[in-house]
Tab-separated table of C-alpha atoms and ligand atoms in Angstrom:
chain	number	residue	atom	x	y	z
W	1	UNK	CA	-49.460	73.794	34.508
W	2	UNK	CA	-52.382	73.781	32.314
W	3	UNK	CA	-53.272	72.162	28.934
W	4	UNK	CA	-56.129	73.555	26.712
W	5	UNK	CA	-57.455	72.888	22.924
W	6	UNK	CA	-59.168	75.138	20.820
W	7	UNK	CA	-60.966	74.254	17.405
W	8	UNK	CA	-62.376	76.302	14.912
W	9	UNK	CA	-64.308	76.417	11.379
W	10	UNK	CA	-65.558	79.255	8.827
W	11	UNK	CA	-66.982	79.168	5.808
W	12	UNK	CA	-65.043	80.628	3.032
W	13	UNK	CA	-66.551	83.730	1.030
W	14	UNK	CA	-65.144	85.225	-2.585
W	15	UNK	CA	-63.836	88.557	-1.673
W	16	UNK	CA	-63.061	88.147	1.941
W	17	UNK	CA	-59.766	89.106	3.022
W	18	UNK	CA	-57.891	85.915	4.668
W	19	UNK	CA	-56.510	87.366	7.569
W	20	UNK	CA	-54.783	84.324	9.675
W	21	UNK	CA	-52.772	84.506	13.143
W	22	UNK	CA	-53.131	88.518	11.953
W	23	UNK	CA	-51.414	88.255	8.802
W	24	UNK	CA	-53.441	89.062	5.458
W	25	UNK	CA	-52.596	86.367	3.003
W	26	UNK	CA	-53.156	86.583	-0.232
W	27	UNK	CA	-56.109	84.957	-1.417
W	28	UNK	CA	-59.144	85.572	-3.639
W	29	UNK	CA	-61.709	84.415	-0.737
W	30	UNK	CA	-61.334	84.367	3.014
W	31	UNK	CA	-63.312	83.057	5.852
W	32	UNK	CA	-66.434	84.845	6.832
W	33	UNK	CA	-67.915	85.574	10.083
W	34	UNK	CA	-68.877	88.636	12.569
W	35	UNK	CA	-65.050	89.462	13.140
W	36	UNK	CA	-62.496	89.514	11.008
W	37	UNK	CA	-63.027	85.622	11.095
W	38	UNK	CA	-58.961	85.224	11.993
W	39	UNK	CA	-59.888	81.444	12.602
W	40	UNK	CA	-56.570	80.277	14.107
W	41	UNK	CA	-56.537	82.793	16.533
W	42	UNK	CA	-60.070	81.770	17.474
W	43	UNK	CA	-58.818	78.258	18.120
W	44	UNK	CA	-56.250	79.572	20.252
W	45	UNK	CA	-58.242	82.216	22.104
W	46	UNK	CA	-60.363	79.185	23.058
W	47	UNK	CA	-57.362	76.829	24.280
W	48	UNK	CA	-56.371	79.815	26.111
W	49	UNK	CA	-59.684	79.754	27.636
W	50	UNK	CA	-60.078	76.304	27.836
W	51	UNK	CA	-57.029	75.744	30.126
W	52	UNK	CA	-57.851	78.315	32.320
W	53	UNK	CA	-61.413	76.617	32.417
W	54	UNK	CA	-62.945	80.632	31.242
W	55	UNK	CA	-65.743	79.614	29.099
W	56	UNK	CA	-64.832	80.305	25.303
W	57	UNK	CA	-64.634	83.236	23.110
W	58	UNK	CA	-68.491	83.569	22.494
W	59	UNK	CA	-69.070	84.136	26.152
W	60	UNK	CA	-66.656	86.678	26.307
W	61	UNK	CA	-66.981	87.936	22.952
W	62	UNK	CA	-70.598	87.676	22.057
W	63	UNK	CA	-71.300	87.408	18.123
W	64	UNK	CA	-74.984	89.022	18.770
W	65	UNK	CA	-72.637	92.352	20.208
W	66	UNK	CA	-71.795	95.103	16.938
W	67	UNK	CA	-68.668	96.290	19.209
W	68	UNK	CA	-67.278	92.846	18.051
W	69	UNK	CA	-68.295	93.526	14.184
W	70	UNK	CA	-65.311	93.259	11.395
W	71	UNK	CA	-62.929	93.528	14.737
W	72	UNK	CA	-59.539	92.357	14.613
W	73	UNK	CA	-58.892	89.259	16.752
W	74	UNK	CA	-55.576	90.053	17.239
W	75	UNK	CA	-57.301	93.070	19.490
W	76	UNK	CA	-59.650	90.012	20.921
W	77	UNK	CA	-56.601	88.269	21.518
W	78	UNK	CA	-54.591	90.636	23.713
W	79	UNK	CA	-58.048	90.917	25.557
W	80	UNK	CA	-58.074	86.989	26.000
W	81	UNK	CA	-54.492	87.149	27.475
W	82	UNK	CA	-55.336	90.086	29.477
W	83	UNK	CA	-58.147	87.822	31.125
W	84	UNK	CA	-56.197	84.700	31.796
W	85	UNK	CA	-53.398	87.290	33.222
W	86	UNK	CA	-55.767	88.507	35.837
W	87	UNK	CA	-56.591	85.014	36.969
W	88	UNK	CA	-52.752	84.221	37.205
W	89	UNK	CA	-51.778	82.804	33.964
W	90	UNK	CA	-49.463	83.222	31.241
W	91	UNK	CA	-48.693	81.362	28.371
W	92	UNK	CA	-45.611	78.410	27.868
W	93	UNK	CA	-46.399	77.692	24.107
W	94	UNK	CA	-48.837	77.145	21.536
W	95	UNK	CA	-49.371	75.006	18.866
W	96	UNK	CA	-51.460	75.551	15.922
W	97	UNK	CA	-52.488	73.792	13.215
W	98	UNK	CA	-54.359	75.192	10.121
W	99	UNK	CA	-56.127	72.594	8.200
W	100	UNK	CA	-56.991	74.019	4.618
W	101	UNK	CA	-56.589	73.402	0.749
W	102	UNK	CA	-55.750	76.664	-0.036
W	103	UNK	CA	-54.782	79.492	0.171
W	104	UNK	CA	-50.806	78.199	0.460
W	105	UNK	CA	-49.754	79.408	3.912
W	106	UNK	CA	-45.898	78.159	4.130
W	107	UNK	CA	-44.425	81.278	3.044
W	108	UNK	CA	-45.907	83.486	5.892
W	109	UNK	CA	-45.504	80.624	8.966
W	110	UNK	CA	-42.572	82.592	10.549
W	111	UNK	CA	-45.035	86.195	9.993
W	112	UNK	CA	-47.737	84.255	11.834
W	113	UNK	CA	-45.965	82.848	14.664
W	114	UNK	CA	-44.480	86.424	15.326
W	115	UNK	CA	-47.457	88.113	15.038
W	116	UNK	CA	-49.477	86.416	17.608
W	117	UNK	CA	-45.905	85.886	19.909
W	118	UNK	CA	-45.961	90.148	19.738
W	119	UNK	CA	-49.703	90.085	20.855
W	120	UNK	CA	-49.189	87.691	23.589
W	121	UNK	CA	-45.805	88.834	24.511
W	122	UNK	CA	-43.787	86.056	24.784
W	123	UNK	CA	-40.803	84.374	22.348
W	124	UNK	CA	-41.400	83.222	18.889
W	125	UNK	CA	-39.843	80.017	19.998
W	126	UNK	CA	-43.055	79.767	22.143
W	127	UNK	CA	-45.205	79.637	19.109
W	128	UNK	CA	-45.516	76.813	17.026
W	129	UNK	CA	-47.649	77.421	13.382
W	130	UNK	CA	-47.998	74.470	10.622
W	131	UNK	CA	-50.681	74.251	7.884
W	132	UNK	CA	-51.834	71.297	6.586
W	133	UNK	CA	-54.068	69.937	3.751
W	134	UNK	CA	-57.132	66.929	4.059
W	135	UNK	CA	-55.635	65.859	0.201
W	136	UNK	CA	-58.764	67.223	-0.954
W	137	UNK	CA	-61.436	65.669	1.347
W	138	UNK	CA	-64.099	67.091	3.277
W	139	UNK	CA	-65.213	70.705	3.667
W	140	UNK	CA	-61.715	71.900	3.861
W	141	UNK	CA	-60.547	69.840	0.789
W	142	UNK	CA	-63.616	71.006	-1.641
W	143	UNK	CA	-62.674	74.765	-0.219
W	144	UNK	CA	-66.238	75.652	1.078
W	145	UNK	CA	-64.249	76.387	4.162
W	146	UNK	CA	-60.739	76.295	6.706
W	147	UNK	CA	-60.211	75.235	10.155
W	148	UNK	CA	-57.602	75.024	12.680
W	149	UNK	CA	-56.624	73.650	15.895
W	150	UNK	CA	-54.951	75.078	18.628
W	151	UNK	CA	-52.759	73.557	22.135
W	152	UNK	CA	-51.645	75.438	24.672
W	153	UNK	CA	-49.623	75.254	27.994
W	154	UNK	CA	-50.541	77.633	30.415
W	155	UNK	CA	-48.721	78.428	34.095
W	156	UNK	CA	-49.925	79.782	37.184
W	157	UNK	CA	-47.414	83.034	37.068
W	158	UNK	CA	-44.990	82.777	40.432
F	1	MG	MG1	-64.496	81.723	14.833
């Protein structure tokens, strides 16, 4: 077994959809970035790569490439779990933690956790989702931006 963390920040925009764990929530700004800016599936693309000591998703993802422009990371994703499968890994669970004012994510945690469990391919039960606040401190609390954390548990597959 294998433990890896993932973090992740974006700045939020006016406009921008908020597309998180691949669910559009709605929201009159999102986070920006080359992708879709999904930034909790960032976090756990890089725990994913993290455990399996791969780099991170800017190695294998480069931000300077246009394939990668306005791309889904859900798509990113399955290519992340794709990569870790060919060295012999698969997922046990995942936690992840969104750390933002607002938008207000607690209706859509089950949506989340299924949508990235149908991506990976594994249980919902294996997928853990919460969202949190920073009672209005910080970058998060003034809403200039979101960020979120990710754990996972990988295994060699037997
Ligand atoms: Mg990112």
């Amino acid at each position: 077994m294998r433990i890896g963390h993932g973090y992740d920040v974006h700045r939020y925009k006016n406009g921008r959809k908020c597309v998180i764990c691949g669910v559009e929530i709605p929201s009159e700004f999102g986070p920006d970035g080359h992708s879709d800016a999904d930034v909790a599936t960032h976090a756990l693309m890089d725990a994913l790569l993290g455990a399996a000591a791969m780099g991170d998703i800017g190695k294998l993802f480069p931000d300077t490439d246009m394939k990668y422009k306005d791309i889904s990371s859900m798509y990113l994703l399955e290519k992340t779990v794709e990569a870790i499968g060919d060295k012999g890994y698969v997922l046990s669970n995942a936690d992840i933690t969104i750390v933002a004012q607002r938008p207000k994510f607690s209706p859509y945690i089950d949506k989340m956790r299924q949508s990235i469990a149908d991506v990976i391919g594994v249980d919902i039960d294996r997928i853990s989702v919460k969202a949190t606040t920073e009672e209005g401190l910080g970058f998060t609390g003034d809403m200039s931006g979101i960020a979120a954390h990710a754990v996972v548990l990988i295994e060699e597959r037997d």
